[in-house]
PDB file of C-alpha atoms in Angstrom:
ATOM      1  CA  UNK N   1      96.738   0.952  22.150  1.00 48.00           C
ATOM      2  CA  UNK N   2      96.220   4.599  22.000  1.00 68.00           C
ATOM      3  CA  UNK N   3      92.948   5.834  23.357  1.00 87.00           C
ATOM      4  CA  UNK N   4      92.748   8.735  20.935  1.00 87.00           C
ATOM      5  CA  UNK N   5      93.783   8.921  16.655  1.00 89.00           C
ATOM      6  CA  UNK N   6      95.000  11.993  15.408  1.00 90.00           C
ATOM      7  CA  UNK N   7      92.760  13.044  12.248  1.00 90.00           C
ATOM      8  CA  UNK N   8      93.884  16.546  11.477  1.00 92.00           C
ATOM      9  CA  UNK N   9      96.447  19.630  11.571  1.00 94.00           C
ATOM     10  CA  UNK N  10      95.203  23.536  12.296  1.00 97.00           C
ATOM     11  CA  UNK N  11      96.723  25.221   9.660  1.00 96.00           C
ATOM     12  CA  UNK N  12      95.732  28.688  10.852  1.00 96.00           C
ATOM     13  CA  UNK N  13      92.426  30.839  11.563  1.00 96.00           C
ATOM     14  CA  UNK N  14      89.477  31.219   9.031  1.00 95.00           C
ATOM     15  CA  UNK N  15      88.032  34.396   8.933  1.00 92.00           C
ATOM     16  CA  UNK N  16      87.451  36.944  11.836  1.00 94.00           C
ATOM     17  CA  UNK N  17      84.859  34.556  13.597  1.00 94.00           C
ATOM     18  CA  UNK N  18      87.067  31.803  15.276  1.00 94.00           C
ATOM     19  CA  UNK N  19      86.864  29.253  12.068  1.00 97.00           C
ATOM     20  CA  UNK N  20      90.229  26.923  12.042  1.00 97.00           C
ATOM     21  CA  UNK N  21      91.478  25.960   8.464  1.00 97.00           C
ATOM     22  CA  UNK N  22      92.023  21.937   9.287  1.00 96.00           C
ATOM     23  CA  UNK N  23      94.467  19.739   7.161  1.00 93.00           C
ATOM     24  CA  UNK N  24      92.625  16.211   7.337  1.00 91.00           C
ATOM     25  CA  UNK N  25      95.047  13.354   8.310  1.00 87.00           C
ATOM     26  CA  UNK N  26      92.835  10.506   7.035  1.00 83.00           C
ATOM     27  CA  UNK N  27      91.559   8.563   4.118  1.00 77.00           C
ATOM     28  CA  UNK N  28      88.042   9.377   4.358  1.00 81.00           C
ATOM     29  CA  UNK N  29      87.456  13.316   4.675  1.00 87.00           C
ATOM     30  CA  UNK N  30      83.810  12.775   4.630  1.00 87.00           C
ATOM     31  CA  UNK N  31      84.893  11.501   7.956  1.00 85.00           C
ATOM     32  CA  UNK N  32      84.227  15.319   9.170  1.00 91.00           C
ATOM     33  CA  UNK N  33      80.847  15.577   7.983  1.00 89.00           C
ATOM     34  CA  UNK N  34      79.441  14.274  11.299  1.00 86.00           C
ATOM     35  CA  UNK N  35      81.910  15.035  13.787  1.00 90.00           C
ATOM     36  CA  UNK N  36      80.709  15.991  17.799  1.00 93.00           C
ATOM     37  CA  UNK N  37      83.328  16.528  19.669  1.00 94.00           C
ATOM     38  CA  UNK N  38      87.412  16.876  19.025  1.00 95.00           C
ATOM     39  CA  UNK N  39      90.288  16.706  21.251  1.00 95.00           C
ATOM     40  CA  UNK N  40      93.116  19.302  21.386  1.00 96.00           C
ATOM     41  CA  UNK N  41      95.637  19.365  23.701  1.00 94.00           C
ATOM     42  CA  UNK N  42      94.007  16.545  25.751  1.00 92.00           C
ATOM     43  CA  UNK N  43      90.618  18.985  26.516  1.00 95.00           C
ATOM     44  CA  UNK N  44      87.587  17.796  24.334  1.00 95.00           C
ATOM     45  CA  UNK N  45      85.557  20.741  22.202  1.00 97.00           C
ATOM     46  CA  UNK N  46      82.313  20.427  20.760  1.00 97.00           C
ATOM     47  CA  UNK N  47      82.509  21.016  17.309  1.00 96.00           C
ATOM     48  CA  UNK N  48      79.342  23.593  16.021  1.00 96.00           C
ATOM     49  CA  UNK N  49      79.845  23.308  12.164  1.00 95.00           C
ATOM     50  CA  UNK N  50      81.676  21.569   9.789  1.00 95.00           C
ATOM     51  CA  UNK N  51      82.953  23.065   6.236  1.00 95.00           C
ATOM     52  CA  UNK N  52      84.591  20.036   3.607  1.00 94.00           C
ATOM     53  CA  UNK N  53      86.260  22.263   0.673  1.00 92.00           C
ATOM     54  CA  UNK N  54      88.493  20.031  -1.894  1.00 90.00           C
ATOM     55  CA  UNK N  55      91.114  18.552   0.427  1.00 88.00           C
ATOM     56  CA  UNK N  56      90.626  21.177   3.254  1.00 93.00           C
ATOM     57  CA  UNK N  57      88.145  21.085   6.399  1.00 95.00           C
ATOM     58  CA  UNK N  58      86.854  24.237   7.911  1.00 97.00           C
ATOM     59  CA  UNK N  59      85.652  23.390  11.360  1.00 97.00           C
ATOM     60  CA  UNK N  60      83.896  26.016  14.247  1.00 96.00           C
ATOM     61  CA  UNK N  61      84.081  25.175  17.357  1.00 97.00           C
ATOM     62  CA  UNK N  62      81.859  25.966  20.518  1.00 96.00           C
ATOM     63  CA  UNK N  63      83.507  28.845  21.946  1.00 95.00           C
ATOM     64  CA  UNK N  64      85.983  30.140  19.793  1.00 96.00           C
ATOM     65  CA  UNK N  65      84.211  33.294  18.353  1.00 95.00           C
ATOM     66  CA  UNK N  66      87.162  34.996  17.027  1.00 95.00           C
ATOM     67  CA  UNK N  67      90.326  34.991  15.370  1.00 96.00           C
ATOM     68  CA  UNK N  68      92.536  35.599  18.268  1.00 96.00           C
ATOM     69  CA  UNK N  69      91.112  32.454  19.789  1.00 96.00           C
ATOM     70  CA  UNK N  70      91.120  30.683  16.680  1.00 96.00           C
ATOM     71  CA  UNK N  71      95.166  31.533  16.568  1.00 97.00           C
ATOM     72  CA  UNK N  72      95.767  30.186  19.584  1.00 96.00           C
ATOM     73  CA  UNK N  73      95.240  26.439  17.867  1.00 97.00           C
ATOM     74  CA  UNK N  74      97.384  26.766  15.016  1.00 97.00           C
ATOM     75  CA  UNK N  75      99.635  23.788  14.281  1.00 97.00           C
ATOM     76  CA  UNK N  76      97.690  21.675  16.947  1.00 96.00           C
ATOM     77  CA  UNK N  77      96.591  18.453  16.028  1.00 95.00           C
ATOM     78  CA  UNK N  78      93.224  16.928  16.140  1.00 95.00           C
ATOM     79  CA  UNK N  79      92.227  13.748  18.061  1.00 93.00           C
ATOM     80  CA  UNK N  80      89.455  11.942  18.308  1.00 92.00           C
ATOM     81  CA  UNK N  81      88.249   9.195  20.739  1.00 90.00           C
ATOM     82  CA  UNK N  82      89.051   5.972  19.391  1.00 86.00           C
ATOM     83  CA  UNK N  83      85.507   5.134  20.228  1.00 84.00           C
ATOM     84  CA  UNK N  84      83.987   7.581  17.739  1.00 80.00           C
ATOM     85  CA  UNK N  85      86.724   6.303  14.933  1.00 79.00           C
ATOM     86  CA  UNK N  86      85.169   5.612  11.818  1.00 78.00           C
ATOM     87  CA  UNK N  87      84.952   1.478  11.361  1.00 80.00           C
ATOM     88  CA  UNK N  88      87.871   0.738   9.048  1.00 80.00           C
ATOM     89  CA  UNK N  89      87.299  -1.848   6.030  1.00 81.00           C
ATOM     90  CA  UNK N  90      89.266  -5.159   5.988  1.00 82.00           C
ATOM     91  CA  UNK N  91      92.823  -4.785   5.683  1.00 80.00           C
ATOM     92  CA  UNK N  92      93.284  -1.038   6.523  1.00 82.00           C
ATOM     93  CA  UNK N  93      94.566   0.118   9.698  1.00 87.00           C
ATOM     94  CA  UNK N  94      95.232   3.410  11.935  1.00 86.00           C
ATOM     95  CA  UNK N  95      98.931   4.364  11.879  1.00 87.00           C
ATOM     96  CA  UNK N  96      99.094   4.523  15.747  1.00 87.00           C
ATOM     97  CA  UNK N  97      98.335   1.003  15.664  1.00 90.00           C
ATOM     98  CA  UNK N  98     101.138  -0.490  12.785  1.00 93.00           C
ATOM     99  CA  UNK N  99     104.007   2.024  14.922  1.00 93.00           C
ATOM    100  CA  UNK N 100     106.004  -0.259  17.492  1.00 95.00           C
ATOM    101  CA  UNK N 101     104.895  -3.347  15.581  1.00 96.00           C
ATOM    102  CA  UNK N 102     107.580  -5.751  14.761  1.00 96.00           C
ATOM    103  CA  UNK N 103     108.586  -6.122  10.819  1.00 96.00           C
ATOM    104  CA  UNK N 104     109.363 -10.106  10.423  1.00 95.00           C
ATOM    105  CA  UNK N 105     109.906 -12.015   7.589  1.00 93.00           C
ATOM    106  CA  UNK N 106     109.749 -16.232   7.610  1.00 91.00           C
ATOM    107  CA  UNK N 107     113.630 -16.287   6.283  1.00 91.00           C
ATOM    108  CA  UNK N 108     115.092 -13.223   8.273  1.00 91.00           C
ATOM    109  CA  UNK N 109     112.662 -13.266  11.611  1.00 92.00           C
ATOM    110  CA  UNK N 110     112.450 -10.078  13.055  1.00 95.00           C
ATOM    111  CA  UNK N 111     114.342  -7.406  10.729  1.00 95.00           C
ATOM    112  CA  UNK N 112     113.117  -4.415  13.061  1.00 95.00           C
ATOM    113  CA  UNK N 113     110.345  -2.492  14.445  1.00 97.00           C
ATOM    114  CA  UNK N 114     107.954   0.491  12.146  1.00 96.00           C
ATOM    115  CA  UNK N 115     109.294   3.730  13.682  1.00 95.00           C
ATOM    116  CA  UNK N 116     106.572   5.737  11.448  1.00 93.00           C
ATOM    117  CA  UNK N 117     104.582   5.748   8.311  1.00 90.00           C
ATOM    118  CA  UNK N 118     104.996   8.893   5.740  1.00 87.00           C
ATOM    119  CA  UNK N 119     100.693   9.205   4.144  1.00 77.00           C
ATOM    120  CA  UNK N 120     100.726   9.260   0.625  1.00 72.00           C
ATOM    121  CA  UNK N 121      99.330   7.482  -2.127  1.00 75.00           C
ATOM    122  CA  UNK N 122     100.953   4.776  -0.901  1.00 81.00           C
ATOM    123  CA  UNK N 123     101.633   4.610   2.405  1.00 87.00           C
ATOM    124  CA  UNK N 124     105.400   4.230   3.025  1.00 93.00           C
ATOM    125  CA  UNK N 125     106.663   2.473   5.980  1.00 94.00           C
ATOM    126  CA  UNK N 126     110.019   3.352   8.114  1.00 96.00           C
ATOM    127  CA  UNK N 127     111.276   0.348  10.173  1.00 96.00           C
ATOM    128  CA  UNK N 128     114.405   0.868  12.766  1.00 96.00           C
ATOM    129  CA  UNK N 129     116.460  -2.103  11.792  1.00 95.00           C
ATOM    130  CA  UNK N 130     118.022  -4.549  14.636  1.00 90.00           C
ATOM    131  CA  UNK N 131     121.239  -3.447  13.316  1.00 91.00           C
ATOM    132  CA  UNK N 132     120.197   0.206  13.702  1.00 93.00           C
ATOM    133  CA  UNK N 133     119.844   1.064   9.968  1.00 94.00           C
ATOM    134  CA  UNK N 134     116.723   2.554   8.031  1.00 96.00           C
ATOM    135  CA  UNK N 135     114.590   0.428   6.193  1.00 95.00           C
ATOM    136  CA  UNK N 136     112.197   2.538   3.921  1.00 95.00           C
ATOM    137  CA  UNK N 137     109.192   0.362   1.736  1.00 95.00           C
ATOM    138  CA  UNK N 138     105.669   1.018   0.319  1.00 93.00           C
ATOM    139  CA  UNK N 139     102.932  -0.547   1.902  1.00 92.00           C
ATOM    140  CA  UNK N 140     101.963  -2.988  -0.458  1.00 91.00           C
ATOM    141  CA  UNK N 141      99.361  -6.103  -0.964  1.00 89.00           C
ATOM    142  CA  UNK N 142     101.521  -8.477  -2.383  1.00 92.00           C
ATOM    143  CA  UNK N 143     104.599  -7.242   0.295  1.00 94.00           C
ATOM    144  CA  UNK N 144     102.306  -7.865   3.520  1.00 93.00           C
ATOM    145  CA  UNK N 145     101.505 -11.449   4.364  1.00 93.00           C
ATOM    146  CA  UNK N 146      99.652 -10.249   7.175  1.00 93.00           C
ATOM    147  CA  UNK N 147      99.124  -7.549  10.132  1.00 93.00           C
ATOM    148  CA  UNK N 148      98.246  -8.847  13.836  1.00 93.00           C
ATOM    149  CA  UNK N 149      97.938  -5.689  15.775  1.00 91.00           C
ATOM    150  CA  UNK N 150      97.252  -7.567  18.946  1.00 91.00           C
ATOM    151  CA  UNK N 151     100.644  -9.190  18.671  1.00 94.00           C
ATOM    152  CA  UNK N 152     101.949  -6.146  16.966  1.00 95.00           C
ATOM    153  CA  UNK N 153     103.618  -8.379  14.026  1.00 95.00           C
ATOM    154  CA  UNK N 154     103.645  -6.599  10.489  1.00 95.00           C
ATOM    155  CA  UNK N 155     104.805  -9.782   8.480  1.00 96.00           C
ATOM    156  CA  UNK N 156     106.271  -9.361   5.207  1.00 96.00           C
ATOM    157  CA  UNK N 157     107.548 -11.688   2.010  1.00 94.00           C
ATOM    158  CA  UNK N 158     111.562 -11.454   1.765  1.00 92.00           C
ATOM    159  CA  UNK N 159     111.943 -11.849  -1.694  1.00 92.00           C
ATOM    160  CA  UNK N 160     109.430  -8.713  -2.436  1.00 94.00           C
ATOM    161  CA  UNK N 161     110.752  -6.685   0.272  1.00 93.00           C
ATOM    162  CA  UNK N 162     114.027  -7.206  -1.611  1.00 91.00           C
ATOM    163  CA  UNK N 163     112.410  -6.158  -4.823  1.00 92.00           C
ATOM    164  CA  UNK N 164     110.707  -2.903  -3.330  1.00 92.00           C
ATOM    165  CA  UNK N 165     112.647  -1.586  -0.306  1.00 91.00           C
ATOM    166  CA  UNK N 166     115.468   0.431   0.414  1.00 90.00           C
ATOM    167  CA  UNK N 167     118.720   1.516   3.347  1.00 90.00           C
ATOM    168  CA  UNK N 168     118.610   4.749   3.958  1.00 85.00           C
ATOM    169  CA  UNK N 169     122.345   5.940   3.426  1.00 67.00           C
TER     170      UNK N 169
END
């Protein structure tokens, strides 16, 4: 398990006085509101004020006072300690946690392992097949029987993941 979860993209400098423009990668954007501290490029920064416009996050960080600074993070990502994580509700879970887990079904056993997970409005799932071809589906209810991150099994129903997946070509 990952110590940290990425939870955003600098898109560029805000302004003239260090601001970053921040693409959230998470569900909850509110998330933001009450952030301390964020992680870029493994070194931790305390985070001074916090800006939640539509779907964008404008955050100031201690130290960076101007734009040249500001620059100087664009198209880093944001971490946060998986400690400060916001608690997730029943049946969600962080990406970093569902990549590497096997895909298994009760008729097929082990079909291949999640190699990543495209964020949308519903989530769609990439699995590396056994047989080395690319298994695309949404992450659905009625698809996933269940998730055990510990054991890193992502168990699925066959004859739905018939109905709703796809090979890449």
């Amino acid at each position: 398990m990952q110590d940290t979860l990425k939870i955003g993209l600098v898109l560029k400098p805000q302004g003239i006085k260090g601001q970053l423009k921040v693409q959230p990668l998470t569900d909850d954007i509110n998330r933001y509101k009450n952030l301390k501290e964020i992680i870029i490029d493994q070194k931790v920064h305390k985070v001074t004020g916090t800006i939640i416009s539509g779907q964008t996050v404008f955050i100031d960080l201690f130290g960076v006072n101007d734009r040249d600074t500001a620059e100087t993070f664009r198209g880093k990502f944001l971490h946060v300690k998986r400690e400060d994580a916001i608690a997730l509700e029943e049946g969600r879970y962080f990406v970093v946690d569902l990549i590497g887990c096997d895909v298994i079904t009760k008729e097929q056993g082990v079909i291949g392992k999640i190699i990543d997970i495209f964020s949308s409005r519903t989530d769609v799932i990439t699995v590396k097949c056994s047989d080395g071809r690319i298994l695309r589906f949404p992450f659905l209810k009625d698809l996933v029987e269940k998730v055990d991150i510990e054991k890193k099994q992502f168990i699925v129903l066959d004859k739905r993941l018939s109905e709703v997946s796809c090979y890449e070509n």
